[in-house]
Coordinates of C-alpha atoms in Angstrom, one line a residue:
M1 CA -18.7 -3.3 -9.4
K2 CA -20.6 -6.4 -8.4
K3 CA -18.4 -9.2 -7.1
I4 CA -18.2 -12.5 -9.0
L5 CA -18.8 -15.5 -6.7
S6 CA -18.0 -19.1 -7.2
L7 CA -20.9 -21.3 -8.5
L8 CA -21.0 -23.1 -5.2
T9 CA -21.2 -19.9 -3.2
L10 CA -23.8 -18.4 -5.6
S11 CA -26.0 -21.5 -5.3
L12 CA -25.8 -21.2 -1.5
L13 CA -26.8 -17.6 -1.6
L14 CA -29.8 -18.2 -3.8
G15 CA -30.8 -21.0 -1.5
I16 CA -31.0 -18.7 1.5
G17 CA -32.7 -15.9 -0.4
I18 CA -30.0 -13.3 -0.8
T19 CA -32.0 -11.6 -3.5
H20 CA -34.8 -10.8 -1.2
A21 CA -34.9 -7.8 1.1
Q22 CA -36.4 -9.6 4.1
N23 CA -33.9 -8.6 6.8
Q24 CA -35.0 -7.9 10.4
R25 CA -34.2 -4.3 11.2
I26 CA -32.4 -3.7 14.4
V27 CA -33.4 -0.2 15.7
V28 CA -30.6 2.2 16.6
L29 CA -31.4 4.7 19.4
E30 CA -28.7 7.3 20.1
C31 CA -29.3 9.1 23.5
F32 CA -27.7 12.3 24.7
T33 CA -27.6 12.7 28.4
S34 CA -25.6 14.0 31.3
A35 CA -25.0 13.2 35.0
T36 CA -25.5 16.9 35.6
C37 CA -28.9 17.2 33.9
G38 CA -31.9 17.1 36.2
P39 CA -34.5 16.2 33.4
C40 CA -32.2 13.3 32.4
A41 CA -32.5 11.7 35.8
S42 CA -36.3 11.8 35.3
A43 CA -36.3 10.5 31.8
N44 CA -33.7 7.7 32.1
P45 CA -35.6 5.1 34.2
N46 CA -38.5 4.8 31.7
L47 CA -36.1 5.0 28.8
D48 CA -33.9 2.2 30.2
N49 CA -37.0 0.0 30.8
L50 CA -38.1 0.5 27.2
I51 CA -34.6 -0.3 26.0
N52 CA -34.5 -3.5 28.1
N53 CA -37.9 -4.6 27.0
N54 CA -36.9 -4.3 23.3
A55 CA -33.5 -6.0 23.6
D56 CA -34.2 -8.3 20.7
Q57 CA -34.9 -5.4 18.2
L58 CA -33.0 -2.4 19.5
I59 CA -29.6 -1.1 20.4
A60 CA -29.0 2.0 22.5
I61 CA -25.9 4.2 22.7
K62 CA -25.7 6.9 25.4
Y63 CA -23.4 9.8 24.9
H64 CA -22.7 11.8 28.0
V65 CA -22.2 15.6 27.2
N66 CA -20.5 18.2 29.3
W67 CA -23.5 20.4 29.9
P68 CA -25.6 21.9 31.5
Y69 CA -22.6 21.6 33.9
A70 CA -19.1 20.4 33.2
G71 CA -17.6 17.4 35.2
D72 CA -19.6 14.4 34.0
P73 CA -16.8 11.7 34.3
M74 CA -18.3 9.6 31.4
N75 CA -17.9 12.7 29.2
L76 CA -14.4 13.3 30.4
H77 CA -13.5 9.8 29.4
N78 CA -14.1 10.5 25.7
P79 CA -15.2 14.1 25.1
T80 CA -14.0 14.3 21.5
E81 CA -16.1 11.5 20.1
V82 CA -19.1 12.6 22.1
S83 CA -18.7 16.1 20.7
S84 CA -18.6 14.7 17.1
R85 CA -22.0 13.0 17.5
V86 CA -23.4 16.1 19.1
S87 CA -22.3 18.2 16.2
Y88 CA -23.5 15.6 13.6
Y89 CA -27.1 15.8 15.0
S90 CA -26.9 19.5 16.0
V91 CA -27.9 18.5 19.6
N92 CA -28.2 21.6 21.8
S93 CA -30.1 20.3 24.9
V94 CA -30.5 17.1 26.9
P95 CA -32.1 14.6 27.3
I96 CA -32.4 14.1 23.5
S97 CA -32.7 10.8 21.6
I98 CA -32.3 10.2 17.9
G99 CA -34.2 7.2 16.5
D100 CA -32.7 5.5 13.4
G101 CA -31.0 8.8 12.6
S102 CA -34.3 10.4 11.5
W103 CA -36.5 11.0 14.5
S104 CA -35.3 13.5 17.2
G105 CA -37.1 14.4 20.4
N106 CA -37.0 14.5 24.2
S107 CA -35.9 11.1 25.5
A108 CA -39.0 11.0 27.6
S109 CA -41.0 10.9 24.4
V110 CA -39.6 7.7 23.1
N111 CA -42.3 5.0 23.3
Q112 CA -43.1 1.5 22.1
N113 CA -45.1 2.7 19.1
L114 CA -42.1 4.5 17.8
I115 CA -39.9 1.5 18.2
N116 CA -42.4 -0.7 16.5
Q117 CA -42.6 1.7 13.6
W118 CA -38.8 1.9 13.2
A119 CA -38.5 -1.9 13.5
A120 CA -41.1 -2.5 10.8
V121 CA -39.0 -0.9 8.0
E122 CA -37.2 -3.6 6.0
S123 CA -33.5 -3.3 5.9
P124 CA -31.5 -3.9 2.6
I125 CA -28.5 -5.4 4.5
E126 CA -27.8 -8.1 7.0
M127 CA -25.1 -7.5 9.6
R128 CA -23.3 -9.8 12.1
M129 CA -20.6 -9.0 14.7
N130 CA -18.8 -10.2 17.8
Y131 CA -16.0 -9.1 20.1
Y132 CA -13.4 -10.6 22.4
L133 CA -11.0 -9.5 25.0
N134 CA -7.3 -10.5 24.9
E135 CA -5.8 -12.8 27.6
T136 CA -4.8 -9.8 29.8
Q137 CA -8.2 -8.2 29.3
D138 CA -6.8 -4.9 28.4
T139 CA -7.7 -4.8 24.7
I140 CA -11.0 -5.4 23.0
T141 CA -11.2 -6.6 19.3
V142 CA -14.5 -6.1 17.4
T143 CA -15.4 -7.8 14.1
V144 CA -18.3 -6.6 12.0
M145 CA -19.5 -7.9 8.6
G146 CA -22.4 -7.1 6.4
R147 CA -24.0 -8.4 3.2
A148 CA -26.4 -6.5 1.0
S149 CA -29.6 -8.4 0.0
T150 CA -30.7 -5.6 -2.4
D151 CA -28.9 -2.7 -4.1
I152 CA -27.9 0.2 -1.9
S153 CA -27.2 3.2 -4.2
S154 CA -25.9 5.6 -1.6
S155 CA -22.2 6.5 -1.9
N156 CA -22.3 8.1 1.5
L157 CA -22.5 5.0 3.7
K158 CA -20.6 4.9 7.0
L159 CA -20.1 1.9 9.3
H160 CA -20.1 3.0 12.9
I161 CA -18.9 0.8 15.7
A162 CA -19.2 1.6 19.4
V163 CA -17.8 -0.1 22.5
L164 CA -20.3 0.3 25.4
E165 CA -20.2 -0.2 29.1
Q166 CA -23.6 -1.7 29.8
T167 CA -23.8 -0.7 33.4
M168 CA -21.6 1.7 35.4
T169 CA -22.4 2.0 39.1
Y170 CA -21.0 4.7 41.3
T171 CA -21.2 4.5 45.1
S172 CA -21.7 8.2 45.4
A173 CA -22.5 11.2 43.2
P174 CA -20.0 11.0 40.3
C175 CA -19.5 14.8 39.9
T176 CA -20.0 18.1 41.6
Y177 CA -23.3 19.1 40.0
S178 CA -24.8 15.6 40.1
N179 CA -28.4 15.1 39.2
G180 CA -28.6 12.2 41.8
E181 CA -28.0 9.3 39.3
R182 CA -25.4 6.8 40.3
V183 CA -26.2 4.0 37.9
F184 CA -25.7 4.6 34.2
H185 CA -26.4 2.2 31.2
N186 CA -25.1 1.7 27.7
V187 CA -22.4 4.3 28.1
M188 CA -20.3 4.9 24.9
K189 CA -16.7 4.4 25.8
K190 CA -15.1 4.3 22.3
M191 CA -16.0 4.5 18.7
L192 CA -14.0 2.4 16.2
P193 CA -11.8 3.4 14.6
N194 CA -13.2 6.8 15.6
A195 CA -16.4 8.9 15.4
S196 CA -16.0 9.4 11.7
G197 CA -16.7 5.7 11.1
T198 CA -15.6 3.6 8.1
S199 CA -16.7 4.6 4.6
I200 CA -18.6 1.9 2.7
Q201 CA -19.0 2.0 -1.1
A202 CA -22.4 1.8 -2.7
M203 CA -23.4 -1.9 -2.7
Q204 CA -25.2 -4.3 -5.1
A205 CA -27.1 -7.3 -3.9
G206 CA -24.6 -9.9 -2.7
D207 CA -21.8 -7.3 -2.0
Y208 CA -20.1 -7.8 1.3
F209 CA -17.8 -6.0 3.8
A210 CA -15.9 -7.1 6.9
Y211 CA -13.8 -5.1 9.3
Q212 CA -11.9 -5.7 12.5
Y213 CA -10.8 -3.0 15.0
S214 CA -9.0 -3.2 18.3
W215 CA -9.0 -0.7 21.2
A216 CA -6.6 -0.7 24.2
L217 CA -9.1 -0.2 27.1
A218 CA -9.2 3.1 29.0
N219 CA -11.5 4.4 31.8
V220 CA -13.4 1.1 32.0
M221 CA -15.1 0.4 35.3
D222 CA -15.8 -3.3 34.7
V223 CA -14.6 -5.2 31.7
N224 CA -17.4 -7.8 32.3
E225 CA -19.9 -5.0 31.4
L226 CA -18.4 -4.3 28.0
T227 CA -20.2 -5.0 24.7
A228 CA -20.0 -3.7 21.2
V229 CA -22.7 -2.5 18.7
A230 CA -22.6 -1.3 15.1
W231 CA -24.8 0.4 12.6
L232 CA -24.7 1.4 8.9
Q233 CA -25.8 4.9 8.2
D234 CA -26.1 7.3 5.3
S235 CA -23.9 10.1 6.4
N236 CA -25.9 12.7 4.3
T237 CA -29.5 11.8 5.0
K238 CA -28.6 10.4 8.5
E239 CA -30.9 7.4 7.8
V240 CA -29.8 4.3 9.6
L241 CA -30.1 1.3 7.3
Q242 CA -29.3 -1.4 9.9
G243 CA -28.1 -1.9 13.4
C244 CA -26.3 -4.9 14.9
K245 CA -25.7 -6.4 18.3
S246 CA -22.7 -8.6 19.2
S247 CA -23.3 -12.3 19.2
E248 CA -21.3 -14.8 21.2
N249 CA -21.1 -17.2 18.3
L250 CA -20.4 -15.3 15.1
E251 CA -21.7 -17.0 12.0
P252 CA -19.7 -15.7 9.0
F253 CA -21.3 -15.4 5.6
F254 CA -18.5 -17.5 3.9
A255 CA -16.5 -20.5 4.8
K256 CA -13.2 -19.3 3.4
Q257 CA -12.7 -15.6 3.6
A258 CA -9.3 -14.0 4.3
K259 CA -8.6 -10.3 4.2
I260 CA -5.3 -8.5 4.3
S261 CA -6.1 -5.6 6.6
N262 CA -2.7 -3.9 7.0
I263 CA 0.9 -3.9 5.8
D264 CA 3.6 -2.7 8.2
H265 CA 7.3 -2.3 8.4
A266 CA 7.3 -1.3 4.7
K267 CA 9.5 1.6 3.8
K268 CA 8.1 4.7 2.2
K269 CA 11.5 5.8 0.7
V270 CA 13.9 3.2 -0.7
C271 CA 17.5 3.2 -2.1
S272 CA 18.7 -0.3 -1.1
G273 CA 16.1 -2.2 -3.1
T274 CA 15.1 -4.2 0.0
M275 CA 12.4 -4.2 2.7
S276 CA 11.1 -6.7 5.2
P277 CA 7.4 -6.0 5.7
Y278 CA 4.7 -8.1 7.3
I279 CA 0.9 -8.2 6.6
T280 CA -2.0 -8.6 9.0
V281 CA -4.5 -11.2 7.8
D282 CA -8.0 -11.4 9.3
N283 CA -10.1 -14.5 9.1
F284 CA -13.6 -13.6 8.3
G285 CA -14.6 -17.1 7.3
S286 CA -16.1 -19.9 9.3
E287 CA -13.2 -22.3 8.5
T288 CA -9.9 -22.1 10.5
I289 CA -7.2 -20.9 8.1
N290 CA -4.3 -23.3 8.0
T291 CA -2.6 -22.3 4.8
L292 CA -2.4 -19.2 2.6
D293 CA -0.8 -18.9 -0.8
I294 CA 0.6 -15.3 -1.1
N295 CA 2.0 -13.5 -4.1
V296 CA 4.2 -10.4 -3.7
L297 CA 4.6 -8.1 -6.6
V298 CA 6.6 -4.8 -7.1
N299 CA 5.4 -2.7 -10.1
E300 CA 3.4 -5.7 -11.3
D301 CA 6.4 -8.0 -11.4
T302 CA 6.1 -11.1 -9.1
I303 CA 9.2 -11.1 -6.8
K304 CA 8.1 -13.7 -4.3
Q305 CA 5.6 -16.5 -3.7
I306 CA 4.9 -17.7 -0.2
T307 CA 3.0 -20.6 1.2
W308 CA 2.2 -19.8 4.8
E309 CA 1.1 -22.4 7.4
G310 CA -0.5 -21.7 10.7
N311 CA -3.7 -21.5 12.6
V312 CA -6.1 -18.6 12.4
E313 CA -9.6 -19.1 13.9
T314 CA -12.7 -17.2 12.9
A315 CA -12.6 -13.5 13.8
R316 CA -8.9 -13.8 14.7
S317 CA -5.8 -12.4 13.0
A318 CA -2.2 -13.3 12.1
N319 CA 0.8 -11.2 11.4
I320 CA 2.7 -12.9 8.6
S321 CA 6.3 -11.9 7.7
L322 CA 7.0 -11.6 4.0
G323 CA 10.7 -12.0 4.7
E324 CA 13.3 -9.8 3.0
L325 CA 12.2 -8.6 -0.4
E326 CA 14.6 -7.6 -3.1
F327 CA 13.5 -5.6 -6.1
G328 CA 14.2 -3.0 -8.7
F329 CA 12.4 0.3 -8.5
G330 CA 11.8 3.6 -10.2
S331 CA 10.9 7.1 -8.9
T332 CA 7.4 5.9 -7.9
N333 CA 6.5 2.3 -7.1
N334 CA 3.8 0.0 -5.9
L335 CA 4.1 -3.1 -3.6
K336 CA 1.1 -5.4 -4.1
V337 CA 0.4 -8.4 -1.8
E338 CA -2.4 -10.8 -2.7
I339 CA -3.8 -14.0 -1.2
S340 CA -4.4 -16.4 -4.1
Q341 CA -5.6 -19.3 -2.1
V342 CA -7.1 -20.1 1.3
N343 CA -6.6 -23.6 2.5
G344 CA -5.6 -24.6 -1.0
V345 CA -8.5 -23.1 -2.9
P346 CA -9.6 -19.6 -4.0
D347 CA -11.4 -17.4 -1.5
D348 CA -15.2 -17.9 -1.4
Y349 CA -15.7 -14.1 -1.9
E350 CA -12.9 -12.5 -3.7
T351 CA -9.1 -12.4 -3.8
S352 CA -7.7 -10.2 -1.0
V353 CA -5.2 -7.6 -2.2
I354 CA -3.4 -4.7 -0.5
N355 CA -1.4 -2.1 -2.3
Y356 CA 1.4 0.0 -0.8
S357 CA 3.0 3.0 -2.6
F358 CA 6.7 3.9 -2.0
E359 CA 9.2 6.2 -3.7
E360 CA 12.8 6.3 -4.6
A361 CA 14.8 7.6 -1.6
P362 CA 15.7 11.3 -1.7
F363 CA 19.3 12.0 -2.8
V364 CA 21.3 14.2 -0.5
F365 CA 24.4 15.9 -1.9
N366 CA 26.9 17.6 0.4
K367 CA 24.4 18.5 3.1
S368 CA 24.3 18.5 6.9
F369 CA 21.4 16.9 8.7
K370 CA 19.0 17.8 11.5
L371 CA 16.8 15.3 13.3
T372 CA 13.9 16.7 15.3
I373 CA 11.7 14.7 17.7
R374 CA 8.8 16.0 19.7
T375 CA 8.2 13.3 22.3
D376 CA 4.8 11.9 23.2
D377 CA 3.4 10.9 26.6
N378 CA 6.1 8.2 27.1
P379 CA 9.5 9.6 25.9
Q380 CA 11.3 6.6 27.5
A381 CA 9.9 4.4 24.8
T382 CA 11.4 6.3 21.8
T383 CA 14.7 5.5 20.3
W384 CA 16.2 5.8 16.8
D385 CA 19.2 4.8 14.7
I386 CA 20.8 5.3 11.3
V387 CA 22.4 2.3 9.5
N388 CA 24.7 2.2 6.5
T389 CA 22.8 -0.4 4.4
A390 CA 25.9 -1.6 2.6
T391 CA 27.9 -2.4 5.7
G392 CA 25.1 -2.9 8.3
E393 CA 27.0 -0.4 10.6
V394 CA 25.0 1.7 13.0
V395 CA 26.5 5.1 12.4
L396 CA 24.3 7.2 14.7
S397 CA 21.6 6.5 17.4
G398 CA 19.6 8.3 20.0
G399 CA 17.1 8.0 22.8
P400 CA 15.4 7.1 25.0
Y401 CA 14.3 10.5 26.2
D402 CA 13.4 11.9 29.6
E403 CA 10.9 14.7 29.0
A404 CA 7.4 14.2 27.6
H405 CA 6.1 16.7 25.0
H406 CA 9.5 18.2 24.6
M407 CA 11.2 19.1 21.3
Y408 CA 14.6 17.4 20.9
S409 CA 16.9 18.1 18.0
E410 CA 20.3 16.9 16.8
D411 CA 22.6 18.1 14.1
F412 CA 25.0 15.7 12.4
D413 CA 27.1 15.0 9.3
L414 CA 27.9 11.8 7.5
E415 CA 31.4 11.0 6.3
N416 CA 30.8 8.3 3.8
G417 CA 28.4 8.2 0.8
G418 CA 25.9 5.4 0.3
C419 CA 22.4 4.3 1.1
Y420 CA 21.3 4.9 4.7
L421 CA 18.4 3.5 6.7
F422 CA 16.7 5.7 9.3
T423 CA 14.5 3.9 11.8
I424 CA 12.5 5.3 14.7
Y425 CA 11.3 2.9 17.4
D426 CA 8.5 2.9 20.0
A427 CA 8.7 0.3 22.7
D428 CA 5.0 0.8 23.5
G429 CA 3.9 -0.1 20.0
D430 CA 1.9 3.0 19.4
G431 CA 4.4 5.3 17.7
L432 CA 4.4 8.9 18.7
A433 CA 0.6 9.2 18.4
S434 CA -0.1 9.7 22.1
G435 CA 0.4 13.4 23.1
N436 CA 0.8 14.6 19.5
G437 CA 4.4 13.4 19.1
L438 CA 6.2 13.6 15.8
Y439 CA 9.6 13.4 14.1
G440 CA 11.3 14.9 11.1
L441 CA 14.7 14.4 9.3
K442 CA 16.0 17.4 7.3
A443 CA 19.0 17.6 4.9
G444 CA 19.8 21.3 4.8
S445 CA 16.4 23.0 4.6
T446 CA 14.7 20.1 2.9
T447 CA 12.6 17.6 4.9
L448 CA 13.4 14.1 3.8
F449 CA 10.6 12.5 5.7
S450 CA 8.5 13.0 8.9
G451 CA 5.7 11.4 10.8
G452 CA 4.6 10.0 14.1
N453 CA 1.7 7.6 13.3
F454 CA 3.2 4.2 13.3
K455 CA 3.4 1.1 15.6
D456 CA 6.6 -0.3 17.0
K457 CA 8.9 1.2 14.3
E458 CA 9.0 3.2 11.0
S459 CA 11.9 3.0 8.6
N460 CA 12.9 5.1 5.6
E461 CA 16.0 5.4 3.5
F462 CA 18.0 8.2 1.9
S463 CA 21.0 8.4 -0.4
F464 CA 24.0 10.5 0.6
S465 CA 27.0 11.5 -1.4
K466 CA 29.9 13.7 -0.4
Y467 CA 31.7 15.0 -3.5
E468 CA 33.1 18.4 -2.8
D469 CA 34.3 19.0 -6.3
I470 CA 31.0 18.2 -8.0
E471 CA 28.2 20.7 -8.5
E472 CA 24.7 19.9 -7.2
N473 CA 21.9 19.4 -9.7
T474 CA 21.3 22.4 -12.0
V475 CA 19.0 20.5 -14.3
D476 CA 16.6 17.6 -13.9
A477 CA 16.1 16.5 -17.5
V478 CA 18.0 13.2 -17.4
V479 CA 16.4 9.9 -16.7
I480 CA 18.5 6.9 -15.4
Y481 CA 17.1 3.4 -14.9
P482 CA 16.7 0.8 -13.5
N483 CA 17.7 1.5 -9.9
P484 CA 19.0 -0.7 -8.3
S485 CA 20.7 -2.2 -11.4
N486 CA 22.6 -5.4 -12.2
G487 CA 25.2 -3.3 -14.0
I488 CA 23.3 -2.5 -17.2
V489 CA 21.9 1.1 -17.0
T490 CA 20.0 3.2 -19.5
V491 CA 20.6 6.9 -19.6
E492 CA 18.2 9.2 -21.4
S493 CA 19.2 12.7 -22.1
A494 CA 17.8 15.3 -24.5
N495 CA 21.3 16.6 -25.3
N496 CA 24.8 15.3 -26.0
G497 CA 26.9 15.2 -22.8
V498 CA 29.4 13.3 -20.7
L499 CA 28.6 10.7 -18.0
N500 CA 31.0 10.4 -15.1
V501 CA 30.5 7.7 -12.5
Y502 CA 32.0 8.1 -9.0
N503 CA 32.2 5.7 -6.0
T504 CA 31.5 6.7 -2.5
T505 CA 35.1 7.9 -1.9
G506 CA 34.9 10.3 -4.9
Q507 CA 37.0 8.2 -7.2
L508 CA 36.1 8.3 -10.9
V509 CA 35.3 4.7 -12.0
Y510 CA 33.6 5.1 -15.3
N511 CA 33.4 7.7 -18.1
K512 CA 31.4 7.8 -21.4
N513 CA 30.0 10.3 -23.9
I514 CA 26.2 10.0 -24.1
S515 CA 23.6 11.1 -26.7
G516 CA 19.9 10.6 -26.4
K517 CA 19.1 7.1 -25.1
T518 CA 22.4 5.4 -24.1
N519 CA 23.0 2.0 -22.6
V520 CA 25.8 1.9 -20.1
D521 CA 27.6 -1.2 -18.9
V522 CA 29.1 -0.9 -15.4
S523 CA 28.8 -4.6 -14.5
N524 CA 32.6 -4.8 -13.9
I525 CA 32.6 -2.4 -11.0
E526 CA 32.0 -3.6 -7.4
K527 CA 28.6 -3.8 -5.8
G528 CA 27.5 -0.6 -4.1
A529 CA 26.3 2.9 -4.4
Y530 CA 27.6 5.2 -7.2
L531 CA 27.0 8.8 -8.2
F532 CA 26.1 9.2 -11.9
V533 CA 26.9 12.7 -13.0
I534 CA 25.7 13.9 -16.4
T535 CA 27.0 17.2 -17.7
D536 CA 25.8 18.8 -20.9
E537 CA 25.4 22.3 -22.3
N538 CA 22.4 23.0 -19.9
G539 CA 24.2 22.0 -16.7
T540 CA 24.7 19.1 -14.4
S541 CA 22.3 16.3 -13.3
N542 CA 23.2 13.9 -10.4
K543 CA 21.6 10.6 -9.4
Q544 CA 22.8 7.9 -7.1
I545 CA 22.5 4.4 -8.5
I546 CA 22.8 1.1 -6.6
V547 CA 24.7 -1.6 -8.4
L548 CA 23.7 -5.1 -7.2
Q549 CA 26.1 -7.1 -9.4

């Protein structure tokens, strides 16, 4: 759907000719080579001269493969993403170059006439990008944005971003079967976020995208030689629509353009009716962001409005806490966060919105628990705890661990019923992703939740009740809502039955006959977690309800 722009923005776009397709094409040359390949050593000098002589209209990416002999260190630095591009183009020999995704041939065959031919094709999109290193120079952040000047009907677009080391110089042969080369150019170090790229929807004239990715540097010889390039490609036809080189001074397409790129510390499973997430906001506009008006909604009900003040420069980001959120919820739910204003006025492009789905926490009834953790590369960074949300008491905790890539497990029982918060922490800030780590929490034979791909922590909740004289669910035909409740609860049952409400100690605190849709008033009981047990001719249905009154 074509975006609706403000009158001011629209007039500016018309003034610079957004409806015309006159975009300078930046040629993309993907080269497959190896430090163990003799013909590559012969082809690279002329190829590199050609690349340098066309620096204003060409970007080159060199992928180092692991043949004809294994051991090329530049391949060993990132074999998976190299292999992905090899498979994509069905490359089976080196030196091979791919020009704009369509031409394939020996790298020695690339010439000026071919480059001129590729550069002469008009592009339907303009792209801009830059990058920066953090203060400690161990992480690179790349920003890429593009705006279509004519319609692009393809639904198979992929935005590819590559971090390159422009020159790598070895003092001696870098591998056993060296071809004699010791200086290598435009070496692909990392693709962002990965070799699959970022999917871009079909675009109409004026449509726009912007993305920002970061990479913690690894196997970089000289950070001063780093740069970043990008290209937009049709993943089916392989045609490259446009390439892009990093610019020292990024010129955004809009003055005010804020994008919520991520939401973190939001729970996937909830029984307490609370969470304290934060959002990451990227500034893709030319103006520094000083204020943001933020709306927070759960199931389309506005639960909080925030005016944030700070300072976010162009192509930089800010993590913004939403504070503690309190809300009612059902079995499936949606948390929506939207930026309604940037520096006191609407965004020049469109309102930025992020949606996050979460569910009612699983209900555990008279079960024992098993926590399993397979540690990653740094087990000392992993810890966890379980907290009773009503009291704030840490009832169980574990870690750090000693052995990497080891499976740890712990069996435990809980004595008191209620809503519990399980949180797993990673001091490195990369979850359990390194070394294929993972975790899982089971109640009996049922997995409550599992994962491993998070940042500094991941939290989920579960409801637990211990009522030895009450049967587990035998039917699931009763609906009880809302949850949490202020004390007024609706029970919907297809049959006549009896409702019994028990507190966490197993004491019966409320009793009522029900039929069809019945309103229940338990506002006189204390705040906390209660087990609602409905028994009819078909069996028993149990559900834990949180009373907030």
